[in-house]
mmCIF file of C-alpha atoms and ligand atoms in Angstrom:
data_model
loop_
_atom_site.group_PDB
_atom_site.id
_atom_site.type_symbol
_atom_site.label_atom_id
_atom_site.label_comp_id
_atom_site.label_asym_id
_atom_site.label_seq_id
_atom_site.Cartn_x
_atom_site.Cartn_y
_atom_site.Cartn_z
ATOM 1 C CA MET A 58 190.417 73.289 154.197
ATOM 2 C CA GLN A 59 193.483 74.691 155.980
ATOM 3 C CA LEU A 60 195.699 77.366 154.408
ATOM 4 C CA PRO A 61 198.725 75.087 153.750
ATOM 5 C CA GLN A 62 196.443 72.684 151.847
ATOM 6 C CA LEU A 63 194.956 75.551 149.847
ATOM 7 C CA LYS A 64 198.453 76.779 148.929
ATOM 8 C CA THR A 65 199.412 73.268 147.827
ATOM 9 C CA ALA A 66 196.226 72.999 145.771
ATOM 10 C CA PHE A 67 197.073 76.298 144.057
ATOM 11 C CA LEU A 68 200.599 75.125 143.251
ATOM 12 C CA GLN A 69 199.299 71.828 141.879
ATOM 13 C CA THR A 70 196.631 73.534 139.799
ATOM 14 C CA PHE A 71 198.743 76.282 138.244
ATOM 15 C CA GLY A 72 202.371 75.192 138.663
ATOM 16 C CA GLN A 73 203.247 78.426 140.513
ATOM 17 C CA PRO A 74 202.759 79.598 144.110
ATOM 18 C CA ALA A 75 199.931 81.942 145.109
ATOM 19 C CA ASP A 76 200.856 85.606 145.538
ATOM 20 C CA ALA A 77 197.995 86.554 147.831
ATOM 21 C CA ILE A 78 195.130 84.964 149.780
ATOM 22 C CA TYR A 79 191.826 86.636 150.591
ATOM 23 C CA PHE A 80 188.740 85.564 152.527
ATOM 24 C CA ALA A 81 185.115 86.771 152.501
ATOM 25 C CA PRO A 82 182.378 85.339 154.726
ATOM 26 C CA GLY A 83 178.847 84.104 154.105
ATOM 27 C CA ARG A 84 176.106 85.597 156.260
ATOM 28 C CA VAL A 85 173.069 84.717 158.303
ATOM 29 C CA ASN A 86 170.259 87.238 158.612
ATOM 30 C CA LEU A 87 168.689 87.415 162.073
ATOM 31 C CA ILE A 88 165.638 89.441 160.981
ATOM 32 C CA GLY A 89 164.619 91.822 158.159
ATOM 33 C CA GLU A 90 163.873 89.594 155.177
ATOM 34 C CA HIS A 91 163.007 90.813 151.677
ATOM 35 C CA THR A 92 163.222 94.368 152.947
ATOM 36 C CA ASP A 93 166.585 95.368 151.452
ATOM 37 C CA TYR A 94 165.396 96.010 147.880
ATOM 38 C CA ASN A 95 162.489 97.980 149.374
ATOM 39 C CA GLY A 96 164.791 100.425 151.173
ATOM 40 C CA GLY A 97 164.189 98.814 154.569
ATOM 41 C CA PHE A 98 166.182 97.587 157.568
ATOM 42 C CA VAL A 99 168.080 94.283 157.745
ATOM 43 C CA PHE A 100 170.025 92.733 160.615
ATOM 44 C CA PRO A 101 172.531 90.182 159.295
ATOM 45 C CA CYS A 102 175.874 88.995 160.632
ATOM 46 C CA ALA A 103 178.897 87.613 158.826
ATOM 47 C CA LEU A 104 179.705 83.966 159.504
ATOM 48 C CA SER A 105 183.070 82.425 160.252
ATOM 49 C CA PHE A 106 182.758 80.309 157.138
ATOM 50 C CA GLY A 107 183.084 81.734 153.650
ATOM 51 C CA THR A 108 185.186 81.694 150.476
ATOM 52 C CA TYR A 109 188.964 81.828 150.080
ATOM 53 C CA LEU A 110 190.556 83.256 146.951
ATOM 54 C CA LEU A 111 194.191 82.535 146.114
ATOM 55 C CA LEU A 112 195.681 84.271 143.136
ATOM 56 C CA ALA A 113 198.811 85.153 141.194
ATOM 57 C CA PRO A 114 199.422 86.920 137.882
ATOM 58 C CA ASN A 115 200.346 84.623 134.977
ATOM 59 C CA LYS A 116 202.367 85.202 131.820
ATOM 60 C CA ASP A 117 199.406 84.634 129.509
ATOM 61 C CA ASP A 118 196.595 86.947 128.491
ATOM 62 C CA VAL A 119 193.987 84.859 130.223
ATOM 63 C CA PHE A 120 192.115 84.766 133.543
ATOM 64 C CA ARG A 121 191.936 81.146 134.723
ATOM 65 C CA PHE A 122 189.049 80.470 137.115
ATOM 66 C CA ARG A 123 189.281 77.266 139.165
ATOM 67 C CA SER A 124 187.297 76.159 142.194
ATOM 68 C CA LEU A 125 187.800 73.328 144.633
ATOM 69 C CA ASN A 126 183.984 73.138 144.873
ATOM 70 C CA VAL A 127 183.108 72.968 141.162
ATOM 71 C CA PRO A 128 184.903 70.766 138.601
ATOM 72 C CA GLU A 129 184.259 73.130 135.665
ATOM 73 C CA ARG A 130 187.433 75.052 134.630
ATOM 74 C CA ILE A 131 186.903 78.400 132.967
ATOM 75 C CA ASP A 132 189.441 80.454 130.990
ATOM 76 C CA VAL A 133 188.582 83.996 129.951
ATOM 77 C CA PRO A 134 190.895 86.003 127.658
ATOM 78 C CA LEU A 135 191.662 89.610 128.629
ATOM 79 C CA HIS A 136 189.501 91.074 125.872
ATOM 80 C CA LYS A 137 186.437 89.133 127.101
ATOM 81 C CA LEU A 138 186.468 90.209 130.758
ATOM 82 C CA THR A 139 183.208 92.130 130.425
ATOM 83 C CA ASP A 140 181.241 89.375 128.655
ATOM 84 C CA VAL A 141 178.738 87.212 130.566
ATOM 85 C CA LEU A 142 179.525 83.474 130.363
ATOM 86 C CA PRO A 143 176.728 81.249 129.036
ATOM 87 C CA ASN A 144 174.740 78.528 130.844
ATOM 88 C CA HIS A 145 174.654 80.047 134.350
ATOM 89 C CA CYS A 146 178.359 79.300 134.707
ATOM 90 C CA TRP A 147 179.692 79.596 138.301
ATOM 91 C CA ALA A 148 182.554 81.842 137.146
ATOM 92 C CA ASN A 149 180.051 84.605 136.304
ATOM 93 C CA TYR A 150 180.033 85.578 140.001
ATOM 94 C CA PRO A 151 183.733 86.527 140.143
ATOM 95 C CA LEU A 152 183.913 87.575 136.484
ATOM 96 C CA GLY A 153 181.088 90.069 137.018
ATOM 97 C CA CYS A 154 183.153 91.786 139.725
ATOM 98 C CA ILE A 155 186.290 91.892 137.585
ATOM 99 C CA ALA A 156 184.166 93.335 134.767
ATOM 100 C CA GLN A 157 183.160 96.195 137.090
ATOM 101 C CA SER A 158 186.850 97.065 137.697
ATOM 102 C CA VAL A 159 187.514 96.994 133.952
ATOM 103 C CA ARG A 160 184.530 99.252 133.315
ATOM 104 C CA ARG A 161 185.897 101.670 135.911
ATOM 105 C CA GLY A 162 189.035 102.000 133.799
ATOM 106 C CA TRP A 163 191.293 99.185 135.003
ATOM 107 C CA ALA A 164 193.195 97.636 132.081
ATOM 108 C CA PRO A 165 195.016 94.510 133.292
ATOM 109 C CA THR A 166 198.295 93.922 131.467
ATOM 110 C CA THR A 167 198.600 90.236 132.460
ATOM 111 C CA GLY A 168 196.229 87.395 133.060
ATOM 112 C CA TYR A 169 195.597 85.927 136.542
ATOM 113 C CA ASP A 170 195.345 82.449 137.999
ATOM 114 C CA LEU A 171 192.478 82.318 140.484
ATOM 115 C CA LEU A 172 191.563 79.493 142.831
ATOM 116 C CA PHE A 173 188.372 79.650 144.924
ATOM 117 C CA SER A 174 187.537 77.386 147.824
ATOM 118 C CA GLY A 175 184.413 77.807 149.912
ATOM 119 C CA ASP A 176 183.079 76.193 153.057
ATOM 120 C CA VAL A 177 179.662 77.907 152.982
ATOM 121 C CA PRO A 178 177.109 75.179 152.264
ATOM 122 C CA GLN A 179 176.016 75.963 148.684
ATOM 123 C CA GLY A 180 172.386 76.644 147.861
ATOM 124 C CA ALA A 181 171.652 76.975 151.580
ATOM 125 C CA GLY A 182 170.738 80.666 151.505
ATOM 126 C CA LEU A 183 173.870 81.602 153.468
ATOM 127 C CA SER A 184 175.285 83.760 150.668
ATOM 128 C CA SER A 185 177.946 81.554 149.158
ATOM 129 C CA SER A 186 177.607 83.635 145.981
ATOM 130 C CA ALA A 187 177.983 86.979 147.792
ATOM 131 C CA ALA A 188 181.144 85.626 149.449
ATOM 132 C CA ILE A 189 182.648 84.830 146.018
ATOM 133 C CA GLU A 190 181.665 88.250 144.696
ATOM 134 C CA VAL A 191 182.965 90.205 147.666
ATOM 135 C CA VAL A 192 186.256 88.325 147.895
ATOM 136 C CA THR A 193 186.848 88.987 144.177
ATOM 137 C CA ALA A 194 185.792 92.643 144.297
ATOM 138 C CA PHE A 195 188.060 93.215 147.308
ATOM 139 C CA ALA A 196 191.070 91.469 145.729
ATOM 140 C CA PHE A 197 190.767 93.353 142.437
ATOM 141 C CA SER A 198 190.202 96.635 144.217
ATOM 142 C CA GLU A 199 193.652 96.064 145.776
ATOM 143 C CA LEU A 200 195.248 94.839 142.555
ATOM 144 C CA SER A 201 193.876 97.727 140.506
ATOM 145 C CA HIS A 202 194.936 100.175 143.278
ATOM 146 C CA THR A 203 191.425 101.619 143.497
ATOM 147 C CA ASN A 204 191.153 100.705 147.210
ATOM 148 C CA LEU A 205 187.394 100.987 147.293
ATOM 149 C CA SER A 206 185.402 101.401 150.497
ATOM 150 C CA SER A 207 183.627 98.366 151.940
ATOM 151 C CA THR A 208 180.298 99.754 150.742
ATOM 152 C CA GLU A 209 181.627 100.189 147.193
ATOM 153 C CA ILE A 210 182.922 96.592 147.304
ATOM 154 C CA ALA A 211 179.423 95.462 148.300
ATOM 155 C CA LEU A 212 177.848 97.498 145.484
ATOM 156 C CA ILE A 213 180.207 95.918 142.941
ATOM 157 C CA GLY A 214 179.186 92.460 144.186
ATOM 158 C CA GLN A 215 175.517 93.387 143.869
ATOM 159 C CA ALA A 216 176.012 94.786 140.344
ATOM 160 C CA SER A 217 177.716 91.530 139.363
ATOM 161 C CA GLU A 218 174.791 89.505 140.728
ATOM 162 C CA HIS A 219 172.325 91.659 138.752
ATOM 163 C CA GLU A 220 174.212 91.647 135.463
ATOM 164 C CA PHE A 221 176.101 88.360 135.439
ATOM 165 C CA ALA A 222 173.804 86.100 137.487
ATOM 166 C CA GLY A 223 170.467 87.709 136.558
ATOM 167 C CA VAL A 224 169.215 88.020 140.150
ATOM 168 C CA ASN A 225 167.883 91.481 141.062
ATOM 169 C CA CYS A 226 169.003 91.116 144.663
ATOM 170 C CA GLY A 227 169.220 93.794 147.316
ATOM 171 C CA ILE A 228 172.439 94.836 149.045
ATOM 172 C CA MET A 229 172.199 92.849 152.296
ATOM 173 C CA ASP A 230 174.360 89.810 151.502
ATOM 174 C CA GLN A 231 177.275 91.648 149.925
ATOM 175 C CA PHE A 232 177.107 94.361 152.590
ATOM 176 C CA ALA A 233 177.315 91.806 155.403
ATOM 177 C CA SER A 234 180.208 90.007 153.720
ATOM 178 C CA ALA A 235 182.094 93.284 153.191
ATOM 179 C CA HIS A 236 181.339 95.028 156.518
ATOM 180 C CA GLY A 237 181.005 92.093 158.942
ATOM 181 C CA LYS A 238 182.616 92.294 162.360
ATOM 182 C CA LYS A 239 183.308 89.471 164.777
ATOM 183 C CA ASP A 240 180.550 89.070 167.381
ATOM 184 C CA HIS A 241 178.456 91.883 165.884
ATOM 185 C CA ALA A 242 175.361 92.067 163.715
ATOM 186 C CA ILE A 243 174.846 94.898 161.236
ATOM 187 C CA PHE A 244 171.736 97.049 161.587
ATOM 188 C CA LEU A 245 171.600 98.473 158.080
ATOM 189 C CA ASN A 246 169.265 100.982 156.519
ATOM 190 C CA CYS A 247 169.303 99.789 152.903
ATOM 191 C CA ASP A 248 168.003 103.118 151.620
ATOM 192 C CA THR A 249 170.762 105.333 153.028
ATOM 193 C CA MET A 250 173.417 102.615 153.631
ATOM 194 C CA GLU A 251 173.840 103.969 157.144
ATOM 195 C CA PHE A 252 174.593 101.182 159.568
ATOM 196 C CA GLN A 253 175.338 100.392 163.152
ATOM 197 C CA LEU A 254 177.377 97.444 164.415
ATOM 198 C CA VAL A 255 175.419 95.922 167.290
ATOM 199 C CA PRO A 256 177.300 93.611 169.696
ATOM 200 C CA ILE A 257 175.733 90.166 169.889
ATOM 201 C CA ALA A 258 176.555 89.027 173.401
ATOM 202 C CA LEU A 259 173.821 86.482 174.015
ATOM 203 C CA ARG A 260 174.602 85.075 177.433
ATOM 204 C CA GLY A 261 173.804 81.349 177.452
ATOM 205 C CA ILE A 262 172.123 81.527 174.046
ATOM 206 C CA LYS A 263 173.502 80.430 170.665
ATOM 207 C CA ILE A 264 172.556 81.092 167.070
ATOM 208 C CA VAL A 265 171.761 77.722 165.481
ATOM 209 C CA ILE A 266 171.409 77.367 161.710
ATOM 210 C CA ALA A 267 169.404 74.415 160.402
ATOM 211 C CA ASN A 268 169.884 73.404 156.772
ATOM 212 C CA THR A 269 166.778 71.921 155.124
ATOM 213 C CA HIS A 270 168.880 70.530 152.259
ATOM 214 C CA SER A 271 166.114 71.646 150.013
ATOM 215 C CA PRO A 272 168.166 73.956 147.809
ATOM 216 C CA HIS A 273 166.968 77.533 147.551
ATOM 217 C CA LYS A 274 166.477 78.430 143.918
ATOM 218 C CA LEU A 275 167.221 82.113 143.820
ATOM 219 C CA ASP A 276 167.706 82.111 140.059
ATOM 220 C CA SER A 277 164.378 80.399 139.465
ATOM 221 C CA GLY A 278 162.649 83.700 138.801
ATOM 222 C CA ALA A 279 160.556 83.580 141.977
ATOM 223 C CA TYR A 280 162.898 86.070 143.668
ATOM 224 C CA ASN A 281 162.760 88.520 140.760
ATOM 225 C CA ALA A 282 158.975 88.087 140.737
ATOM 226 C CA ARG A 283 158.844 89.261 144.377
ATOM 227 C CA VAL A 284 160.943 92.314 143.487
ATOM 228 C CA SER A 285 158.543 93.269 140.716
ATOM 229 C CA GLU A 286 155.430 92.601 142.832
ATOM 230 C CA CYS A 287 156.796 95.112 145.353
ATOM 231 C CA GLN A 288 157.329 97.601 142.533
ATOM 232 C CA THR A 289 153.704 97.118 141.488
ATOM 233 C CA ALA A 290 152.557 97.845 145.047
ATOM 234 C CA LEU A 291 154.784 100.940 145.196
ATOM 235 C CA SER A 292 153.536 102.353 141.913
ATOM 236 C CA GLN A 293 149.889 101.814 142.924
ATOM 237 C CA LEU A 294 150.515 103.479 146.303
ATOM 238 C CA ARG A 295 152.052 106.477 144.538
ATOM 239 C CA LYS A 296 148.615 107.335 143.177
ATOM 240 C CA VAL A 297 147.722 108.458 146.710
ATOM 241 C CA ARG A 298 151.244 109.060 148.046
ATOM 242 C CA PRO A 299 153.158 110.614 145.103
ATOM 243 C CA ASP A 300 156.111 111.398 147.386
ATOM 244 C CA LEU A 301 156.683 107.760 148.382
ATOM 245 C CA LYS A 302 160.216 106.603 147.533
ATOM 246 C CA ASN A 303 160.172 103.085 149.039
ATOM 247 C CA LEU A 304 157.639 100.720 150.613
ATOM 248 C CA ALA A 305 159.835 100.728 153.713
ATOM 249 C CA GLU A 306 159.013 104.380 154.417
ATOM 250 C CA LEU A 307 155.515 103.399 155.517
ATOM 251 C CA THR A 308 154.747 102.592 159.145
ATOM 252 C CA PRO A 309 152.047 99.943 159.693
ATOM 253 C CA SER A 310 149.471 102.668 160.422
ATOM 254 C CA ASP A 311 150.492 104.702 157.324
ATOM 255 C CA PHE A 312 150.043 101.510 155.349
ATOM 256 C CA GLU A 313 146.577 100.916 156.752
ATOM 257 C CA ALA A 314 145.617 104.444 155.761
ATOM 258 C CA CYS A 315 146.713 104.183 152.123
ATOM 259 C CA SER A 316 146.756 100.471 151.239
ATOM 260 C CA VAL A 317 143.334 100.558 149.503
ATOM 261 C CA ALA A 318 145.249 102.075 146.592
ATOM 262 C CA ILE A 319 146.826 98.672 145.958
ATOM 263 C CA THR A 320 144.322 96.927 143.731
ATOM 264 C CA ASP A 321 146.408 93.850 143.035
ATOM 265 C CA ALA A 322 145.777 91.293 145.819
ATOM 266 C CA VAL A 323 149.196 89.647 145.576
ATOM 267 C CA ALA A 324 151.035 92.980 145.545
ATOM 268 C CA PHE A 325 148.986 94.009 148.607
ATOM 269 C CA ARG A 326 150.188 90.990 150.610
ATOM 270 C CA ARG A 327 153.796 91.492 149.524
ATOM 271 C CA ALA A 328 153.682 95.133 150.636
ATOM 272 C CA ARG A 329 152.044 94.206 153.945
ATOM 273 C CA HIS A 330 154.929 91.854 154.644
ATOM 274 C CA VAL A 331 157.543 94.482 153.817
ATOM 275 C CA VAL A 332 155.957 97.177 155.980
ATOM 276 C CA GLY A 333 155.486 94.758 158.904
ATOM 277 C CA GLU A 334 158.977 93.309 158.569
ATOM 278 C CA VAL A 335 160.680 96.703 158.582
ATOM 279 C CA ASP A 336 158.777 97.576 161.759
ATOM 280 C CA ARG A 337 159.629 94.198 163.349
ATOM 281 C CA THR A 338 163.314 94.619 162.520
ATOM 282 C CA ARG A 339 163.507 98.042 164.131
ATOM 283 C CA ARG A 340 161.679 96.758 167.220
ATOM 284 C CA ALA A 341 163.839 93.623 167.368
ATOM 285 C CA VAL A 342 167.064 95.636 167.440
ATOM 286 C CA GLU A 343 165.616 97.898 170.146
ATOM 287 C CA ALA A 344 164.593 94.820 172.137
ATOM 288 C CA LEU A 345 168.064 93.315 171.816
ATOM 289 C CA GLN A 346 169.696 96.538 172.952
ATOM 290 C CA ALA A 347 167.311 96.681 175.913
ATOM 291 C CA GLY A 348 168.191 93.078 176.824
ATOM 292 C CA ASP A 349 164.701 91.763 175.933
ATOM 293 C CA ILE A 350 165.702 88.635 174.054
ATOM 294 C CA THR A 351 162.251 87.099 174.545
ATOM 295 C CA LEU A 352 160.670 89.864 172.475
ATOM 296 C CA PHE A 353 163.426 89.490 169.866
ATOM 297 C CA GLY A 354 162.518 85.788 169.558
ATOM 298 C CA LYS A 355 158.779 86.507 169.235
ATOM 299 C CA LEU A 356 159.495 88.961 166.426
ATOM 300 C CA MET A 357 161.598 86.302 164.670
ATOM 301 C CA ASN A 358 158.637 83.899 164.813
ATOM 302 C CA GLN A 359 156.276 86.581 163.482
ATOM 303 C CA SER A 360 158.727 87.258 160.673
ATOM 304 C CA HIS A 361 158.541 83.622 159.582
ATOM 305 C CA VAL A 362 154.736 83.631 159.625
ATOM 306 C CA SER A 363 154.627 86.770 157.487
ATOM 307 C CA LEU A 364 157.159 85.320 155.018
ATOM 308 C CA ARG A 365 155.025 82.187 154.878
ATOM 309 C CA ASP A 366 151.567 83.731 154.533
ATOM 310 C CA ASP A 367 152.076 87.119 152.882
ATOM 311 C CA TYR A 368 155.375 86.807 151.049
ATOM 312 C CA GLU A 369 155.073 83.092 150.227
ATOM 313 C CA VAL A 370 158.790 82.327 150.153
ATOM 314 C CA THR A 371 159.003 79.589 152.786
ATOM 315 C CA GLY A 372 157.683 76.309 151.372
ATOM 316 C CA PRO A 373 157.036 72.986 153.138
ATOM 317 C CA GLU A 374 160.620 72.287 154.215
ATOM 318 C CA LEU A 375 161.317 75.664 155.852
ATOM 319 C CA ASP A 376 157.877 75.599 157.481
ATOM 320 C CA ALA A 377 158.459 72.092 158.850
ATOM 321 C CA MET A 378 161.838 73.147 160.273
ATOM 322 C CA ALA A 379 160.583 76.357 161.913
ATOM 323 C CA GLU A 380 157.414 74.740 163.265
ATOM 324 C CA ALA A 381 159.459 71.883 164.763
ATOM 325 C CA ALA A 382 161.759 74.429 166.436
ATOM 326 C CA TRP A 383 158.831 76.372 167.936
ATOM 327 C CA GLN A 384 157.822 73.213 169.861
ATOM 328 C CA VAL A 385 161.167 72.796 171.648
ATOM 329 C CA ASN A 386 161.744 74.147 175.164
ATOM 330 C CA GLY A 387 164.651 76.578 175.244
ATOM 331 C CA VAL A 388 164.001 77.972 171.764
ATOM 332 C CA ILE A 389 163.768 81.767 171.935
ATOM 333 C CA GLY A 390 162.769 82.210 168.275
ATOM 334 C CA SER A 391 163.111 80.569 164.884
ATOM 335 C CA ARG A 392 162.581 81.672 161.287
ATOM 336 C CA MET A 393 163.716 81.137 157.732
ATOM 337 C CA THR A 394 166.779 83.157 156.762
ATOM 338 C CA GLY A 395 167.853 84.555 153.379
ATOM 339 C CA GLY A 396 165.924 84.474 150.144
ATOM 340 C CA GLY A 397 163.812 81.436 151.035
ATOM 341 C CA PHE A 398 162.294 78.744 148.783
ATOM 342 C CA GLY A 399 164.504 76.258 150.677
ATOM 343 C CA GLY A 400 167.818 76.862 152.405
ATOM 344 C CA CYS A 401 168.145 77.394 156.158
ATOM 345 C CA THR A 402 166.350 78.505 159.284
ATOM 346 C CA VAL A 403 168.034 80.516 162.023
ATOM 347 C CA SER A 404 167.102 79.925 165.669
ATOM 348 C CA LEU A 405 168.139 81.372 168.997
ATOM 349 C CA VAL A 406 168.468 78.455 171.395
ATOM 350 C CA GLN A 407 169.477 78.228 175.053
ATOM 351 C CA GLU A 408 172.829 76.491 175.186
ATOM 352 C CA GLU A 409 171.751 73.624 177.430
ATOM 353 C CA ALA A 410 168.764 72.899 175.129
ATOM 354 C CA ILE A 411 170.865 72.549 171.959
ATOM 355 C CA PRO A 412 171.344 68.736 172.027
ATOM 356 C CA ALA A 413 167.581 68.210 172.554
ATOM 357 C CA PHE A 414 166.867 70.824 169.865
ATOM 358 C CA ILE A 415 169.025 69.059 167.279
ATOM 359 C CA ASP A 416 167.573 65.669 168.160
ATOM 360 C CA SER A 417 163.925 66.713 168.235
ATOM 361 C CA VAL A 418 163.920 69.136 165.270
ATOM 362 C CA GLY A 419 166.006 66.707 163.211
ATOM 363 C CA LYS A 420 163.583 63.821 163.823
ATOM 364 C CA THR A 421 160.407 65.844 163.289
ATOM 365 C CA TYR A 422 161.836 67.384 160.119
ATOM 366 C CA THR A 423 162.767 64.005 158.650
ATOM 367 C CA ALA A 424 159.382 62.536 159.564
ATOM 368 C CA ARG A 425 157.606 65.419 157.795
ATOM 369 C CA THR A 426 159.781 65.778 154.710
ATOM 370 C CA GLY A 427 161.847 62.617 154.257
ATOM 371 C CA LEU A 428 164.974 64.823 154.211
ATOM 372 C CA LYS A 429 167.868 64.907 156.666
ATOM 373 C CA ALA A 430 168.654 68.243 158.306
ATOM 374 C CA ASP A 431 172.105 69.574 159.218
ATOM 375 C CA PHE A 432 172.787 71.904 162.123
ATOM 376 C CA TYR A 433 175.566 74.456 162.606
ATOM 377 C CA ILE A 434 176.243 76.610 165.644
ATOM 378 C CA ALA A 435 176.975 79.982 164.074
ATOM 379 C CA GLU A 436 180.086 81.896 164.964
ATOM 380 C CA ILE A 437 179.975 85.529 163.913
ATOM 381 C CA GLY A 438 183.154 86.416 162.054
ATOM 382 C CA ASP A 439 184.850 89.369 160.351
ATOM 383 C CA GLY A 440 184.119 90.769 156.896
ATOM 384 C CA VAL A 441 186.374 90.406 153.835
ATOM 385 C CA HIS A 442 190.143 90.662 154.409
ATOM 386 C CA ARG A 443 193.523 89.660 153.114
ATOM 387 C CA LEU A 444 195.279 86.889 155.012
HETATM 388 C C1 LIG B 690 168.666 87.108 149.129
HETATM 389 C C2 LIG B 690 169.131 88.406 148.464
HETATM 390 C C3 LIG B 690 169.157 89.550 149.485
HETATM 391 C C4 LIG B 690 167.838 89.654 150.245
HETATM 392 C C5 LIG B 690 167.419 88.285 150.770
HETATM 393 C C6 LIG B 690 166.054 88.315 151.398
HETATM 394 O O1 LIG B 690 169.605 86.660 150.053
HETATM 395 O O2 LIG B 690 170.409 88.255 147.896
HETATM 396 O O3 LIG B 690 169.453 90.756 148.820
HETATM 397 O O4 LIG B 690 166.849 90.212 149.450
HETATM 398 O O5 LIG B 690 167.418 87.300 149.762
HETATM 399 O O6 LIG B 690 166.042 89.107 152.532
#
């Protein structure tokens, strides 16, 4: 939706004009999956699509949450801004961020009218929820005059996801939405939060996102189960490596040397994925910087296989999509992106092969799953900002 239409929608919804408009993007992760909450590397980029937030103070003591994507209207009185809403309500994502500002000492003296509108496909693993969190955290950092850093904004979004949505996610999605930069990917060390913006100038190659339309179910408990399986592996490894802070500290050969300490077979496979994926991510970024896009693509494919076999977060739809992509000439690499269990794949495809890619992958995917895929050519955009 265009800005004039959003402003009109705000006026129609609340009977007053919007005071300010903010935008935060969704993200696509190129490589480094399920490494963030293990202190590892990730390599996401912000997308040009995301969530808009229009707002204005009102004369009542109530925060009114409205969305052009969800019919449910939520009103929260000032004295309830730190209470979680029941029934997995969508407004928990922004409310959780406002709650963080209140806990840091902000005492709003008026209510606010808030209108959200997103163009990130929901449930596609492209961080529609992180975009809502980051846009809210950013807006209320301005309104409460705390002017937080981009990293603090990301941490507020993550805290909201933990407390108000019940997902023990890592920092990648919120970090990408807060720190994104046009035409760059973010090489982030999730342990130290140090990062490097790496230019993505892929001559003749595009990033293509394929939506399985099999919704990823991040709140289903499977994600939190992976987090705790990694913790099991870490605590078993500490019997022989008491100094170990994160799984991501281990190189593949360190892991080989100490992995007998992991007695739980599932935890062993989860840890093997994490250690391998951290190594692949580091090598992939080096390959990209050295201009070796072929190696980058191979590492993407290996990432998918490891997420399928060791981490078990792909499922039949994501596997069908990635396997179909691997068969197409002009595909440099293809893998699932995001949390998994449905959602999207990300592929690097030579520009002239894109029409054949969409046709062939689309047909094979439908034949294997009965579902219709959607394809988007990703444009890498900027992180959260005021318009
Ligand atoms: C989700 C989480 C992220 C990250 C990815 C997997 O998107 O929100 O923190 O763990 O899954 O890499």
